[in-house]
Amino acid sequence: MTLSFDLTTEGARDALRARAAPEKPSLIGLTRAELAEALVASGTVPERQAKMRAQQLWHWMYVRGVSDFAGMFNISKDLRAELDKHFTVARPEIVEEQISSDGTRKWLFRFPPRGAGRPVEIETVYIPEEGRGTLCISSQVGCTLTCSFCHTGTQKLVRNLTAEEILAQLLTARDRLGDFPDRDTPDGAIVPAEGRKVSNIVMMGMGEPLYNFEAVKKALLIASDGDGLSLSKRRITLSTSGVVPEIFRTGEEIGVMLAISLHATNDDLRDLLVPINKKYPLKELIAACRAYPGLSNARRITFEYVMLKDVNDSIEDAKGLIKLLKGIPAKINLIPFNPWPGTNYQCSDWETIEKFADYINNAGYASPIRTPRGRDILAACGQLKSESERMRKVDRLALEAMMIAGHGEA
Ligand code: SAH
Ligand code: SF4
C-alpha cells in the first residue's frame, strides 16, 4: 500500500502561498559569521550582542528545530517580533509526501524562484533500516549531465539549490519524522528502533553535487556542526559522477565520505554510460580517488556500480573492477538498475548479480547488493524527477508492470 498526501488542493495551495509570501530572507544556511552580520545589518541586534544572538538562534534552528521565531522562548518578545519583521526560519512548501509500503518516504518540495524564473520542485527520500535512517538529498533541480541509465539525467538543469534549500530538506524531513527534541514521531511511521530517525545523509538525490560545490559545502558544514545538527562527517556521503577537479577539495574542505558513480571499468563503456568520463577519464578519476584526503581502511571510498543486463555485468567486468581499484580502500555497492519508462536498459538477472557479487567478495571486497527501496513511489536511485515532468498515470502503471516482471520485490 502506498500512502500519498497531495497538498495540491487549491485551498491548501493558497494557504501555503499566503504563508510563504512576502519573501523575507531566511536565516537558514548562513554561516555563524554571516548570521551575526545579517542581524547587525538589519538593525535588529546591536553589534556587541551579535555573536551571542547568532549562537542563540543557531541553537533554536539546528538543535531544537524551531521553524518560527515565536518558539524561541529565551529571546524577548520584542526581539522575536523584530526578527520576524526582517527574516524567516520557515520550512519550504511540501507539495506531496508519499509513504511506500516499505516505509520509504518521498517528499516533493517547492522552492521559490531565485531571481527570474519559476518556482522549482525537487525530491528528497528517506530510507529507514534496522539501525539507521538515511536521507537522500538533492543538490540541483535536474542535472546538466546525461548519464544514459539515469532518469534525472533526462531532465535539463533548471538551477542549483542554495545552501538553505539543501538544509531545508534535512530540517523538514526531521520535522515530519519527529526527529527533534520534544517532538513525536507520527503513528505507524517506520523508523529505526532507537537513536536518531535521520542518522545518515547521502548527497545522492537529483543533481551533481560537485557542480554546486559552494552551496553543498556550506550546507554540509552546517549539517555536521557539533553545536547544531551535529551529524558525524562519517555519516555523510557525497556521491559524484566524477567531477575530478573538485574531488580533492571535497575531502579537504568538507571532509565527508566519498562515493563515486563508477558503473564501468573501461573508458569506452564509461563514455557511453557516464558521459562526463570523456572530460575526466578513468585514469584521472582513479588518481583523484587515491589522493582523497583522509582515505584509510576505516574511511573507504564507495564505488557505485549499477547492474545493467548484458552491458557491464560479466565476470570479465568484475575482474576489470578489481584490477582498477587495486590498492584503494574501497567498498563496492552493486545497485540493481531501476527501470523507468522509455529506458533501453534492463536490470541484470538476479543470478548474474549474485555471481558478480561473489567474485568481488572473493577478491576481498565487501559488496552489498543494494536492495531497491520505495520502488512503488518511484523513490529509488535514478528515478527522481520533479513535478514539472511528473509521470503520466499510464507511464506509472507501465513502470509498475515492469517492476513486477523484473524481480517482483516492489
Ligand atoms: N549525480 C550524482 C549523485 C546522484 S545519483 C552521481 O551521479 O553520483 C545517485 C546514484 O544512483 C548514482 O550512483 C547513479 O549513477 C545511480 N543511478 C542513477 N540512475 C539509476 C538507475 N536508473 N538505477 C540505479 N541506479 C541509478
Ligand atoms: Fe546526473 Fe548523477 Fe543522474 Fe548522472 S547519475 S545524470 S550525474 S544525477
XYZ file of C-alpha atoms and ligand atoms in Angstrom:
444
model
C 0.000 0.000 0.000
C 1.258 3.428 -0.856
C 0.039 6.454 1.014
C 0.107 9.773 -0.691
C -0.826 13.127 0.739
C -1.434 15.547 -2.014
C -1.277 19.071 -0.738
C -2.195 20.499 -4.073
C -5.863 21.285 -3.426
C -6.479 24.885 -4.229
C -7.251 25.910 -0.674
C -4.125 24.285 0.700
C -2.001 25.835 -2.031
C -3.371 29.306 -1.394
C -2.875 28.996 2.324
C 0.695 27.855 1.843
C 1.378 30.606 -0.678
C -0.035 33.225 1.649
C 2.217 31.942 4.374
C 5.220 31.920 2.122
C 4.713 35.466 0.852
C 6.127 38.052 1.083
C 9.572 36.582 0.867
C 11.834 37.531 3.717
C 15.424 36.326 3.716
C 15.914 33.063 5.564
C 18.433 32.691 8.362
C 18.862 29.006 7.498
C 22.027 28.159 5.603
C 24.167 31.115 6.736
C 27.495 30.557 8.454
C 27.686 31.823 12.038
C 29.603 34.910 10.879
C 27.065 35.634 8.127
C 24.247 35.175 10.593
C 25.757 37.680 13.027
C 26.357 40.099 10.174
C 22.766 39.807 8.901
C 21.396 40.535 12.366
C 23.509 43.679 12.699
C 22.912 44.895 9.136
C 19.141 44.683 9.611
C 19.384 46.847 12.726
C 17.760 44.079 14.792
C 20.706 43.395 17.075
C 23.494 45.733 18.280
C 26.989 44.765 17.211
C 28.165 43.829 20.710
C 25.360 41.259 21.053
C 25.663 39.824 17.563
C 27.802 36.808 18.373
C 25.710 35.789 21.352
C 22.441 36.201 19.446
C 23.778 34.262 16.482
C 24.654 31.415 18.837
C 21.217 31.536 20.410
C 19.489 31.402 17.020
C 21.794 28.626 15.850
C 20.680 26.515 18.780
C 16.974 27.116 18.135
C 17.262 26.496 14.403
C 19.533 23.478 14.386
C 19.301 21.769 17.789
C 15.651 22.406 18.606
C 14.428 22.541 15.017
C 12.199 25.551 15.622
C 10.654 26.933 12.427
C 9.088 30.064 13.861
C 10.672 32.862 15.920
C 7.682 32.649 18.289
C 9.010 29.335 19.597
C 12.345 30.794 20.717
C 11.447 31.196 24.364
C 14.646 32.629 25.821
C 14.534 35.558 23.408
C 12.445 38.564 24.434
C 9.075 39.026 22.795
C 10.136 42.354 21.301
C 13.243 40.930 19.713
C 11.318 37.950 18.370
C 8.879 40.360 16.728
C 11.776 42.368 15.261
C 13.394 39.231 13.891
C 10.100 38.176 12.375
C 9.816 41.529 10.605
C 13.082 41.028 8.769
C 13.717 37.319 8.490
C 12.214 33.867 8.333
C 13.222 30.399 9.558
C 10.171 28.735 7.981
C 10.148 25.429 6.124
C 9.536 25.159 2.394
C 6.227 24.176 0.896
C 5.636 20.403 0.854
C 3.676 19.681 -2.300
C 3.401 15.975 -1.662
C 4.505 13.339 0.814
C 4.400 9.691 -0.247
C 4.958 6.706 2.003
C 5.933 3.393 0.448
C 4.827 0.038 1.766
C 8.421 -0.499 2.965
C 8.429 2.720 4.989
C 10.441 4.730 2.480
C 9.164 8.301 2.259
C 9.444 10.730 -0.573
C 8.744 14.414 -0.378
C 8.189 16.782 -3.224
C 9.297 20.242 -2.103
C 8.636 23.533 -3.836
C 11.107 26.381 -3.524
C 10.516 29.944 -4.682
C 12.172 31.258 -7.825
C 15.552 32.800 -7.095
C 15.716 35.883 -9.239
C 13.996 35.322 -12.539
C 12.267 32.068 -13.345
C 9.568 29.888 -11.885
C 9.272 28.084 -8.567
C 11.150 24.799 -8.647
C 10.350 21.378 -7.269
C 12.718 18.723 -6.018
C 12.507 15.364 -4.330
C 14.017 14.050 -1.108
C 13.846 10.426 0.012
C 14.019 8.839 3.488
C 15.039 5.199 3.788
C 14.549 3.600 7.220
C 16.550 0.484 8.078
C 17.108 -1.564 11.212
C 19.862 0.505 12.785
C 19.778 3.689 10.763
C 17.690 6.103 8.764
C 19.205 7.568 5.627
C 18.075 10.760 3.961
C 18.854 11.109 0.264
C 19.220 14.799 -0.524
C 19.127 16.648 -3.848
C 21.686 19.298 -4.787
C 20.304 20.617 -8.071
C 16.997 20.871 -9.889
C 17.635 18.441 -12.729
C 21.190 17.715 -13.836
C 23.477 19.013 -16.594
C 24.937 15.572 -17.053
C 23.251 12.940 -19.140
C 24.119 9.517 -17.782
C 22.244 7.259 -20.150
C 20.669 4.993 -17.495
C 19.506 7.809 -15.193
C 16.014 9.245 -15.218
C 17.128 12.521 -13.640
C 19.591 12.870 -16.490
C 16.718 13.228 -18.947
C 15.649 16.416 -17.194
C 17.504 19.615 -18.049
C 19.230 21.518 -15.295
C 16.933 24.242 -14.035
C 19.137 25.665 -11.327
C 21.422 24.946 -8.408
C 19.854 24.693 -4.981
C 21.010 27.163 -2.351
C 22.603 26.064 0.941
C 19.313 26.963 2.615
C 17.361 24.709 0.262
C 19.749 21.810 0.755
C 19.445 22.121 4.541
C 15.697 22.644 4.329
C 15.391 19.075 3.033
C 17.066 17.756 6.177
C 15.186 20.038 8.575
C 11.787 19.306 7.058
C 12.395 15.558 6.965
C 13.317 15.690 10.653
C 10.146 17.693 11.346
C 7.961 15.167 9.564
C 9.604 12.235 11.334
C 9.503 13.826 14.783
C 13.302 13.823 14.912
C 13.813 16.945 17.026
C 13.715 17.136 20.846
C 10.175 17.174 22.282
C 8.587 16.042 19.038
C 6.545 12.921 18.409
C 7.099 10.522 15.544
C 3.864 10.052 13.581
C 1.893 6.912 14.461
C 2.792 3.942 12.295
C 5.932 5.517 10.816
C 8.718 3.051 10.072
C 11.889 4.417 11.677
C 14.987 2.918 13.353
C 14.159 1.311 16.706
C 16.492 3.644 18.572
C 18.697 6.657 18.033
C 18.089 9.345 15.504
C 15.441 8.923 12.841
C 17.773 10.584 10.330
C 21.162 9.191 11.281
C 22.854 9.389 7.862
C 22.669 11.624 4.839
C 23.699 10.908 1.281
C 24.010 13.509 -1.464
C 22.528 11.092 -3.968
C 19.279 12.750 -4.979
C 18.828 14.898 -8.051
C 21.842 16.648 -9.469
C 25.625 16.539 -9.402
C 26.735 17.919 -6.018
C 30.214 18.845 -7.206
C 28.713 21.167 -9.833
C 27.190 23.088 -6.934
C 30.244 22.922 -4.717
C 29.953 26.084 -2.615
C 26.314 25.605 -1.612
C 26.824 21.901 -0.892
C 29.910 22.659 1.187
C 28.124 25.298 3.219
C 25.126 23.059 3.857
C 27.210 20.032 4.838
C 29.410 22.042 7.191
C 26.258 23.262 8.940
C 24.782 19.725 8.992
C 27.941 18.440 10.688
C 28.406 21.354 13.093
C 28.815 19.931 16.596
C 26.726 22.670 18.245
C 23.873 22.253 15.808
C 22.601 19.425 13.652
C 25.673 17.506 14.704
C 25.778 14.720 12.126
C 29.127 12.975 12.068
C 31.034 13.508 8.809
C 31.392 9.753 8.649
C 27.652 9.529 8.311
C 27.524 11.957 5.406
C 28.323 10.628 1.928
C 28.679 12.726 -1.175
C 28.246 10.914 -4.476
C 29.788 12.241 -7.660
C 29.750 11.048 -11.238
C 33.420 12.043 -11.355
C 33.999 15.808 -11.323
C 37.718 15.267 -10.846
C 38.873 18.846 -10.101
C 36.549 19.093 -7.079
C 37.281 15.701 -5.533
C 40.342 16.726 -3.534
C 38.562 19.841 -2.266
C 35.656 17.697 -1.126
C 37.952 15.829 1.245
C 39.996 18.844 2.242
C 37.252 21.426 2.721
C 34.187 19.353 3.605
C 35.722 16.132 4.941
C 32.778 13.851 4.263
C 32.759 10.309 2.880
C 33.073 9.971 -0.868
C 31.123 7.809 -3.294
C 31.966 7.517 -6.973
C 29.397 6.529 -9.591
C 31.721 4.244 -11.491
C 29.461 1.857 -13.438
C 32.138 0.820 -15.961
C 35.766 -0.211 -15.833
C 36.951 0.913 -19.262
C 36.738 4.306 -20.920
C 34.797 3.162 -23.984
C 31.881 1.912 -21.948
C 32.059 4.627 -19.303
C 31.957 7.286 -22.028
C 28.570 5.871 -23.001
C 27.139 5.378 -19.534
C 28.593 8.379 -17.689
C 29.494 10.909 -20.398
C 31.484 13.161 -18.029
C 34.085 10.415 -18.455
C 35.009 11.975 -21.799
C 36.175 15.035 -19.908
C 37.703 13.251 -16.929
C 38.639 9.714 -17.972
C 39.128 6.793 -15.620
C 42.849 7.303 -15.167
C 42.313 10.803 -13.777
C 39.327 9.723 -11.732
C 41.176 6.862 -10.086
C 44.206 9.074 -9.410
C 41.912 11.584 -7.682
C 40.471 8.762 -5.567
C 43.913 7.596 -4.495
C 44.707 11.140 -3.396
C 41.466 11.630 -1.452
C 42.318 13.231 1.912
C 41.786 11.027 4.936
C 41.494 7.822 2.932
C 42.172 4.722 5.045
C 40.746 1.283 5.700
C 38.440 2.865 8.207
C 37.403 5.551 5.719
C 36.912 3.874 2.394
C 35.572 5.223 -0.841
C 32.309 3.691 -2.011
C 32.179 2.769 -5.678
C 28.658 2.554 -7.033
C 28.074 0.122 -9.839
C 24.664 -0.142 -11.490
C 23.939 -3.636 -12.830
C 22.858 -3.372 -16.465
C 21.934 -6.565 -18.241
C 24.499 -7.578 -20.884
C 26.170 -4.175 -20.641
C 28.513 -4.211 -17.652
C 27.622 -7.363 -15.732
C 30.009 -10.086 -16.959
C 32.706 -11.781 -14.893
C 35.214 -10.013 -17.175
C 33.756 -6.724 -15.922
C 34.079 -7.903 -12.328
C 37.741 -8.752 -12.977
C 38.264 -5.324 -14.535
C 36.733 -3.714 -11.478
C 39.076 -5.466 -9.068
C 42.065 -4.544 -11.196
C 41.018 -0.915 -11.453
C 40.503 -0.458 -7.718
C 43.650 -2.260 -6.641
C 45.233 -0.588 -3.636
C 42.339 1.814 -2.955
C 40.500 1.284 0.346
C 37.102 0.670 -1.244
C 33.581 -0.600 -0.791
C 31.625 -1.621 -3.833
C 27.881 -1.004 -3.941
C 26.102 -3.026 -6.558
C 22.870 -1.268 -7.490
C 20.241 -3.243 -9.360
C 19.172 -0.984 -12.216
C 15.861 0.738 -11.500
C 13.897 0.891 -14.718
C 11.879 3.874 -15.859
C 9.528 4.265 -18.835
C 11.416 4.917 -22.021
C 14.737 3.407 -20.954
C 16.502 0.905 -23.184
C 18.326 -0.751 -20.315
C 17.285 -3.736 -18.274
C 18.371 -4.835 -14.846
C 20.776 -7.791 -14.800
C 19.300 -11.143 -13.809
C 19.459 -11.854 -10.111
C 21.719 -14.825 -10.667
C 24.183 -12.695 -12.650
C 24.238 -10.069 -9.911
C 24.954 -12.733 -7.306
C 27.791 -14.209 -9.345
C 29.256 -10.750 -9.843
C 28.965 -10.042 -6.106
C 30.569 -13.387 -5.214
C 33.543 -12.680 -7.459
C 34.080 -9.327 -5.794
C 33.619 -10.764 -2.315
C 36.186 -13.437 -3.025
C 38.613 -10.732 -4.065
C 38.267 -9.294 -0.563
C 35.756 -6.503 -1.032
C 32.509 -6.071 0.826
C 29.996 -5.797 -1.976
C 26.482 -5.398 -0.687
C 23.755 -5.539 -3.263
C 21.667 -2.504 -2.569
C 18.070 -3.619 -2.208
C 15.853 -1.316 -4.188
C 13.653 0.671 -1.840
C 10.498 2.646 -2.365
C 10.039 1.498 -5.924
C 6.277 1.788 -5.626
C 6.648 5.538 -5.121
C 9.464 5.989 -7.653
C 11.903 6.854 -4.923
C 14.733 4.596 -6.000
C 18.099 5.700 -7.399
C 17.857 7.460 -10.690
C 14.079 7.617 -10.597
C 13.837 11.082 -9.148
C 12.343 13.636 -11.391
C 10.338 16.639 -10.351
C 6.733 17.642 -10.680
C 7.394 19.737 -13.750
C 7.804 16.441 -15.524
C 5.807 14.205 -13.254
C 4.876 10.908 -14.817
C 1.623 10.374 -16.542
C -0.503 7.733 -14.857
C -0.159 5.402 -17.803
C 3.645 5.547 -17.507
C 3.440 4.844 -13.815
C 1.356 1.747 -14.489
C 3.804 0.630 -17.158
C 6.601 1.017 -14.657
C 4.790 -0.990 -12.009
C 4.241 -3.774 -14.541
C 7.935 -3.662 -15.434
C 8.926 -3.863 -11.794
C 6.781 -6.907 -11.194
C 8.075 -8.576 -14.352
C 11.625 -7.604 -13.378
C 12.171 -9.017 -9.929
C 8.940 -8.645 -8.107
C 10.483 -7.052 -4.998
C 8.397 -3.953 -5.341
N 24.832 12.843 -9.573
C 25.454 12.108 -8.559
C 24.534 11.760 -7.390
C 23.116 11.315 -7.706
S 22.796 9.766 -8.441
C 26.058 10.844 -9.109
O 25.800 10.532 -10.261
O 26.838 10.219 -8.409
C 22.917 8.522 -7.177
C 23.317 7.144 -7.723
O 22.233 6.490 -8.439
C 24.447 7.241 -8.736
O 25.412 6.253 -8.488
C 23.747 6.984 -10.042
O 24.639 6.567 -11.015
C 22.735 5.948 -9.645
N 21.640 5.785 -10.602
C 21.172 6.682 -11.476
N 20.157 6.154 -12.204
C 19.974 4.894 -11.775
C 19.041 3.867 -12.117
N 18.108 4.052 -13.016
N 19.147 2.699 -11.452
C 20.059 2.521 -10.472
N 20.950 3.471 -10.108
C 20.909 4.647 -10.740
Fe 23.238 13.475 -13.088
Fe 24.071 11.584 -11.333
Fe 21.956 11.127 -12.963
Fe 24.416 11.244 -13.971
S 23.634 9.714 -12.479
S 22.576 12.235 -14.830
S 25.339 12.825 -12.706
S 22.067 12.675 -11.342
